[in-house]
Amino acid sequence: MTIWIGVTTHIDNGEEHDIYPNHPLQYVERTYLDTLLHFGMNPVLIPATKDKEKLQEYLSGVNGLVLTGGGYVAKKPAPSLTLQNTGTERYQFEMEVLRQAIPLSIPILGICRGAQMINEYYGGSLSSLSDQFLPVHYNKEGSPPNNCLHDIEISPDSKLAEVLPFQKNTVNSFHRQHISTVGENLKPVAWNHTVIEAIEGTQHPWMVGLQFHPEHLWQQDNRWENLFQSLKEHADPLSLSK
């Protein structure tokens, strides 16, 4: 059975500070795609569109969804942080993606920004990392993406613990803001001290948001393979019909 996984993209408008000035882009780091392909899933890039009916066509044709990371985040703390200020077009698009995808009960994996999007969709909020935590949560630009910075502790009462049967592990990290208030229908399931590192949906069959990047971890630590195998299993229509 072919398993199709929708993947959200990063949006550049071709502005001076963007990757390719004067050339608007929608793109995604290929590691997401390579990882899905490696585990027998077929990625489908979902273009940012304001056409809700067209988006519905895309989502009706996929078996799962990955909300990717990426996007500029202000380096200085702000009184009120929201992803809406780190790419308004992408924010509005991914909000609509979640609005349409959640009722379909397809598995949803949010990575880094993707986890924060899930949290904001459910009414949660973000804060800037304090000076205490910033050095071990934001990898310097140019650092290897599999460079691990800190430990996480996983709640034994979680879907994450079911597929990752180890309470503590070291992960990579590329964020300057973090989930401060958890949204409705979500629960925190992993932490680095007081910083939330993973959330799960309490009213959804399989919804996992991770503040770190497992797509860069599984090749050096094969225990993370279980996460993508679980995504595949829950996205497989034949598996769900058994």
mmCIF file of C-alpha atoms in Angstrom:
data_model
loop_
_atom_site.group_PDB
_atom_site.id
_atom_site.type_symbol
_atom_site.label_atom_id
_atom_site.label_comp_id
_atom_site.label_asym_id
_atom_site.label_seq_id
_atom_site.Cartn_x
_atom_site.Cartn_y
_atom_site.Cartn_z
ATOM 1 C CA MET A 1 0.000 0.000 0.000
ATOM 2 C CA THR A 2 1.429 3.385 -0.988
ATOM 3 C CA ILE A 3 1.617 5.797 1.941
ATOM 4 C CA TRP A 4 1.549 9.502 1.111
ATOM 5 C CA ILE A 5 2.748 12.036 3.687
ATOM 6 C CA GLY A 6 2.017 15.733 3.222
ATOM 7 C CA VAL A 7 4.966 17.999 4.070
ATOM 8 C CA THR A 8 4.666 21.738 4.685
ATOM 9 C CA THR A 9 7.264 24.057 3.183
ATOM 10 C CA HIS A 10 9.132 27.180 4.153
ATOM 11 C CA ILE A 11 8.186 30.336 2.250
ATOM 12 C CA ASP A 12 10.581 33.027 1.022
ATOM 13 C CA ASN A 13 9.222 35.987 -0.885
ATOM 14 C CA GLY A 14 12.518 36.748 -2.603
ATOM 15 C CA GLU A 15 13.308 39.679 -0.367
ATOM 16 C CA GLU A 16 16.820 40.987 0.156
ATOM 17 C CA HIS A 17 17.472 38.894 3.271
ATOM 18 C CA ASP A 18 16.055 35.697 1.734
ATOM 19 C CA ILE A 19 18.078 32.865 0.224
ATOM 20 C CA TYR A 20 17.570 33.947 -3.387
ATOM 21 C CA PRO A 21 16.671 37.674 -3.607
ATOM 22 C CA ASN A 22 14.082 38.537 -6.267
ATOM 23 C CA HIS A 23 13.232 34.837 -6.659
ATOM 24 C CA PRO A 24 10.307 33.759 -4.439
ATOM 25 C CA LEU A 25 10.729 30.211 -3.160
ATOM 26 C CA GLN A 26 8.865 27.470 -1.381
ATOM 27 C CA TYR A 27 11.269 24.830 -0.140
ATOM 28 C CA VAL A 28 12.035 22.223 2.478
ATOM 29 C CA GLU A 29 15.260 20.741 3.789
ATOM 30 C CA ARG A 30 15.727 17.500 1.875
ATOM 31 C CA THR A 31 16.457 15.519 5.072
ATOM 32 C CA TYR A 32 12.717 15.432 5.769
ATOM 33 C CA LEU A 33 12.074 13.919 2.357
ATOM 34 C CA ASP A 34 15.009 11.507 2.503
ATOM 35 C CA THR A 35 13.873 10.269 5.905
ATOM 36 C CA LEU A 36 10.292 9.636 4.822
ATOM 37 C CA LEU A 37 11.474 7.844 1.693
ATOM 38 C CA HIS A 38 13.900 5.716 3.702
ATOM 39 C CA PHE A 39 11.068 4.469 5.906
ATOM 40 C CA GLY A 40 8.799 3.617 2.992
ATOM 41 C CA MET A 41 6.656 6.739 2.913
ATOM 42 C CA ASN A 42 6.131 9.022 -0.068
ATOM 43 C CA PRO A 43 6.434 12.747 0.680
ATOM 44 C CA VAL A 44 4.124 15.242 -0.994
ATOM 45 C CA LEU A 45 5.093 18.913 -0.731
ATOM 46 C CA ILE A 46 1.977 20.915 0.044
ATOM 47 C CA PRO A 47 2.254 24.338 -1.595
ATOM 48 C CA ALA A 48 1.138 27.353 0.396
ATOM 49 C CA THR A 49 -2.157 28.301 -1.153
ATOM 50 C CA LYS A 50 -5.061 30.464 -0.060
ATOM 51 C CA ASP A 51 -7.390 28.240 -2.054
ATOM 52 C CA LYS A 52 -9.045 26.182 0.697
ATOM 53 C CA GLU A 53 -10.657 23.798 -1.762
ATOM 54 C CA LYS A 54 -7.324 23.080 -3.428
ATOM 55 C CA LEU A 55 -5.767 22.471 -0.031
ATOM 56 C CA GLN A 56 -8.609 20.100 0.759
ATOM 57 C CA GLU A 57 -7.727 18.127 -2.370
ATOM 58 C CA TYR A 58 -4.139 17.762 -1.202
ATOM 59 C CA LEU A 59 -5.074 16.690 2.305
ATOM 60 C CA SER A 60 -7.718 14.236 1.132
ATOM 61 C CA GLY A 61 -4.982 12.473 -0.836
ATOM 62 C CA VAL A 62 -2.445 12.025 1.977
ATOM 63 C CA ASN A 63 -2.309 9.529 4.825
ATOM 64 C CA GLY A 64 -0.286 11.666 7.231
ATOM 65 C CA LEU A 65 1.232 15.086 7.744
ATOM 66 C CA VAL A 66 4.610 16.512 8.746
ATOM 67 C CA LEU A 67 4.804 20.143 9.827
ATOM 68 C CA THR A 68 8.426 21.076 9.277
ATOM 69 C CA GLY A 69 10.733 23.404 11.148
ATOM 70 C CA GLY A 70 12.543 26.461 9.878
ATOM 71 C CA GLY A 71 11.779 30.128 9.680
ATOM 72 C CA TYR A 72 13.324 33.232 11.153
ATOM 73 C CA VAL A 73 12.790 33.911 14.840
ATOM 74 C CA ALA A 74 13.722 37.242 16.400
ATOM 75 C CA LYS A 75 16.903 36.984 18.449
ATOM 76 C CA LYS A 76 15.807 39.508 21.048
ATOM 77 C CA PRO A 77 13.074 38.624 23.546
ATOM 78 C CA ALA A 78 9.696 40.147 22.825
ATOM 79 C CA PRO A 79 6.829 40.880 25.239
ATOM 80 C CA SER A 80 4.562 38.506 23.325
ATOM 81 C CA LEU A 81 5.921 35.952 20.886
ATOM 82 C CA THR A 82 3.897 34.239 18.207
ATOM 83 C CA LEU A 83 4.873 32.420 15.055
ATOM 84 C CA GLN A 84 2.600 34.811 13.192
ATOM 85 C CA ASN A 85 5.440 37.314 13.424
ATOM 86 C CA THR A 86 7.968 34.877 11.947
ATOM 87 C CA GLY A 87 6.288 34.448 8.577
ATOM 88 C CA THR A 88 2.673 35.578 8.398
ATOM 89 C CA GLU A 89 1.895 33.798 5.123
ATOM 90 C CA ARG A 90 3.255 30.490 6.343
ATOM 91 C CA TYR A 91 1.525 30.883 9.706
ATOM 92 C CA GLN A 92 -1.892 31.439 8.142
ATOM 93 C CA PHE A 93 -1.358 28.586 5.699
ATOM 94 C CA GLU A 94 -0.292 26.060 8.326
ATOM 95 C CA MET A 95 -3.168 27.093 10.565
ATOM 96 C CA GLU A 96 -5.540 26.222 7.730
ATOM 97 C CA VAL A 97 -3.647 22.964 7.127
ATOM 98 C CA LEU A 98 -4.219 21.976 10.754
ATOM 99 C CA ARG A 99 -7.846 23.112 10.669
ATOM 100 C CA GLN A 100 -8.514 20.773 7.763
ATOM 101 C CA ALA A 101 -6.178 17.910 8.690
ATOM 102 C CA ILE A 102 -7.145 17.364 12.326
ATOM 103 C CA PRO A 103 -10.746 16.248 11.597
ATOM 104 C CA LEU A 104 -9.331 13.674 9.156
ATOM 105 C CA SER A 105 -7.614 11.928 12.127
ATOM 106 C CA ILE A 106 -4.479 11.363 10.072
ATOM 107 C CA PRO A 107 -1.204 11.145 12.044
ATOM 108 C CA ILE A 108 0.493 14.513 12.463
ATOM 109 C CA LEU A 109 4.163 15.006 13.309
ATOM 110 C CA GLY A 110 5.304 18.541 14.116
ATOM 111 C CA ILE A 111 9.032 19.222 14.215
ATOM 112 C CA CYS A 112 10.504 22.302 15.922
ATOM 113 C CA ARG A 113 8.408 25.140 14.470
ATOM 114 C CA GLY A 114 5.845 22.485 13.567
ATOM 115 C CA ALA A 115 5.408 21.561 17.229
ATOM 116 C CA GLN A 116 4.967 25.212 18.119
ATOM 117 C CA MET A 117 2.384 25.591 15.332
ATOM 118 C CA ILE A 118 0.354 22.730 16.794
ATOM 119 C CA ASN A 119 0.532 24.380 20.198
ATOM 120 C CA GLU A 120 -0.575 27.765 18.864
ATOM 121 C CA TYR A 121 -3.402 26.157 16.910
ATOM 122 C CA TYR A 122 -4.810 24.890 20.201
ATOM 123 C CA GLY A 123 -4.401 28.265 21.890
ATOM 124 C CA GLY A 124 -1.023 27.776 23.540
ATOM 125 C CA SER A 125 1.686 30.420 23.782
ATOM 126 C CA LEU A 126 5.439 30.823 23.332
ATOM 127 C CA SER A 127 8.198 32.592 25.243
ATOM 128 C CA SER A 128 11.823 33.411 24.550
ATOM 129 C CA LEU A 129 14.400 31.114 26.067
ATOM 130 C CA SER A 130 16.139 32.634 29.060
ATOM 131 C CA ASP A 131 19.869 33.287 29.048
ATOM 132 C CA GLN A 132 20.175 30.212 31.259
ATOM 133 C CA PHE A 133 18.863 27.830 28.602
ATOM 134 C CA LEU A 134 19.703 29.562 25.326
ATOM 135 C CA PRO A 135 23.322 28.285 25.059
ATOM 136 C CA VAL A 136 22.203 24.633 25.169
ATOM 137 C CA HIS A 137 19.073 24.992 23.053
ATOM 138 C CA TYR A 138 20.242 26.977 20.068
ATOM 139 C CA ASN A 139 22.976 25.336 18.015
ATOM 140 C CA LYS A 140 25.314 27.823 16.421
ATOM 141 C CA GLU A 141 24.738 28.431 12.722
ATOM 142 C CA GLY A 142 26.877 26.106 10.665
ATOM 143 C CA SER A 143 26.983 23.403 13.356
ATOM 144 C CA PRO A 144 26.272 19.827 12.222
ATOM 145 C CA PRO A 145 22.506 19.241 12.469
ATOM 146 C CA ASN A 146 23.061 15.992 14.375
ATOM 147 C CA ASN A 147 25.113 17.757 17.046
ATOM 148 C CA CYS A 148 23.347 16.966 20.331
ATOM 149 C CA LEU A 149 23.193 19.700 22.961
ATOM 150 C CA HIS A 150 21.068 18.532 25.879
ATOM 151 C CA ASP A 151 19.135 15.672 27.443
ATOM 152 C CA ILE A 152 15.396 15.182 27.450
ATOM 153 C CA GLU A 153 13.312 13.205 29.894
ATOM 154 C CA ILE A 154 10.294 11.432 28.400
ATOM 155 C CA SER A 155 7.100 10.802 30.344
ATOM 156 C CA PRO A 156 6.414 7.056 30.643
ATOM 157 C CA ASP A 157 2.722 7.825 30.110
ATOM 158 C CA SER A 158 3.001 8.905 26.479
ATOM 159 C CA LYS A 159 2.912 7.663 22.907
ATOM 160 C CA LEU A 160 6.502 8.819 22.645
ATOM 161 C CA ALA A 161 7.531 6.441 25.410
ATOM 162 C CA GLU A 162 5.770 3.572 23.638
ATOM 163 C CA VAL A 163 7.979 3.924 20.568
ATOM 164 C CA LEU A 164 11.082 5.217 22.352
ATOM 165 C CA PRO A 165 11.493 2.928 25.370
ATOM 166 C CA PHE A 166 14.215 4.962 27.032
ATOM 167 C CA GLN A 167 13.502 7.657 29.566
ATOM 168 C CA LYS A 168 16.432 9.935 28.807
ATOM 169 C CA ASN A 169 18.262 10.768 25.627
ATOM 170 C CA THR A 170 20.409 13.540 24.196
ATOM 171 C CA VAL A 171 18.967 15.552 21.304
ATOM 172 C CA ASN A 172 19.884 18.334 18.907
ATOM 173 C CA SER A 173 18.344 21.779 19.283
ATOM 174 C CA PHE A 174 17.798 24.837 17.062
ATOM 175 C CA HIS A 175 15.252 27.044 18.784
ATOM 176 C CA ARG A 176 15.305 30.390 20.588
ATOM 177 C CA GLN A 177 11.718 30.290 21.773
ATOM 178 C CA HIS A 178 9.785 27.556 23.539
ATOM 179 C CA ILE A 179 6.286 26.486 24.500
ATOM 180 C CA SER A 180 5.331 28.286 27.693
ATOM 181 C CA THR A 181 1.583 27.620 27.889
ATOM 182 C CA VAL A 182 0.336 24.307 26.526
ATOM 183 C CA GLY A 183 -2.766 24.497 24.356
ATOM 184 C CA GLU A 184 -6.060 22.721 24.966
ATOM 185 C CA ASN A 185 -6.230 19.037 23.979
ATOM 186 C CA LEU A 186 -2.442 18.796 24.308
ATOM 187 C CA LYS A 187 -0.131 17.526 27.020
ATOM 188 C CA PRO A 188 3.629 17.920 27.522
ATOM 189 C CA VAL A 189 5.458 14.582 27.421
ATOM 190 C CA ALA A 190 9.179 15.466 27.407
ATOM 191 C CA TRP A 191 11.312 18.122 29.064
ATOM 192 C CA ASN A 192 14.787 19.507 29.429
ATOM 193 C CA HIS A 193 14.560 20.779 32.988
ATOM 194 C CA THR A 194 11.595 23.200 32.701
ATOM 195 C CA VAL A 195 11.668 23.557 28.897
ATOM 196 C CA ILE A 196 8.989 21.498 27.145
ATOM 197 C CA GLU A 197 10.557 19.309 24.453
ATOM 198 C CA ALA A 198 7.543 17.313 23.224
ATOM 199 C CA ILE A 199 3.756 17.538 23.201
ATOM 200 C CA GLU A 200 1.008 15.117 22.215
ATOM 201 C CA GLY A 201 -2.634 15.478 21.271
ATOM 202 C CA THR A 202 -5.022 14.057 23.853
ATOM 203 C CA GLN A 203 -8.034 13.949 21.493
ATOM 204 C CA HIS A 204 -6.236 12.739 18.374
ATOM 205 C CA PRO A 205 -5.164 9.203 17.376
ATOM 206 C CA TRP A 206 -1.523 10.176 16.719
ATOM 207 C CA MET A 207 -0.309 13.747 17.078
ATOM 208 C CA VAL A 208 3.267 14.328 18.240
ATOM 209 C CA GLY A 209 5.167 17.613 18.365
ATOM 210 C CA LEU A 210 8.922 17.607 18.978
ATOM 211 C CA GLN A 211 11.041 20.672 19.700
ATOM 212 C CA PHE A 212 14.138 18.933 18.308
ATOM 213 C CA HIS A 213 14.919 17.323 14.939
ATOM 214 C CA PRO A 214 14.655 13.497 14.878
ATOM 215 C CA GLU A 215 15.166 13.448 11.100
ATOM 216 C CA HIS A 216 18.816 14.225 11.880
ATOM 217 C CA LEU A 217 19.136 11.726 14.747
ATOM 218 C CA TRP A 218 18.001 8.311 13.543
ATOM 219 C CA GLN A 219 21.100 7.547 11.468
ATOM 220 C CA GLN A 220 23.387 7.893 14.476
ATOM 221 C CA ASP A 221 20.944 6.466 17.029
ATOM 222 C CA ASN A 222 18.695 3.812 15.524
ATOM 223 C CA ARG A 223 16.256 3.982 18.433
ATOM 224 C CA TRP A 224 14.776 7.055 16.737
ATOM 225 C CA GLU A 225 13.810 4.831 13.820
ATOM 226 C CA ASN A 226 10.885 3.709 15.965
ATOM 227 C CA LEU A 227 9.331 7.161 15.734
ATOM 228 C CA PHE A 228 9.159 7.104 11.952
ATOM 229 C CA GLN A 229 8.053 3.483 11.926
ATOM 230 C CA SER A 230 5.196 4.488 14.224
ATOM 231 C CA LEU A 231 4.249 7.358 11.905
ATOM 232 C CA LYS A 232 4.235 4.918 8.991
ATOM 233 C CA GLU A 233 2.161 2.340 10.868
ATOM 234 C CA HIS A 234 -0.502 4.855 11.839
ATOM 235 C CA ALA A 235 -0.554 6.338 8.321
ATOM 236 C CA ASP A 236 -0.933 2.943 6.637
ATOM 237 C CA PRO A 237 -4.624 2.421 5.760
ATOM 238 C CA LEU A 238 -4.130 -1.363 5.684
ATOM 239 C CA SER A 239 -2.633 -1.359 9.161
ATOM 240 C CA LEU A 240 -5.514 0.691 10.555
ATOM 241 C CA SER A 241 -8.103 -1.604 8.980
ATOM 242 C CA LYS A 242 -6.781 -4.700 10.742
#
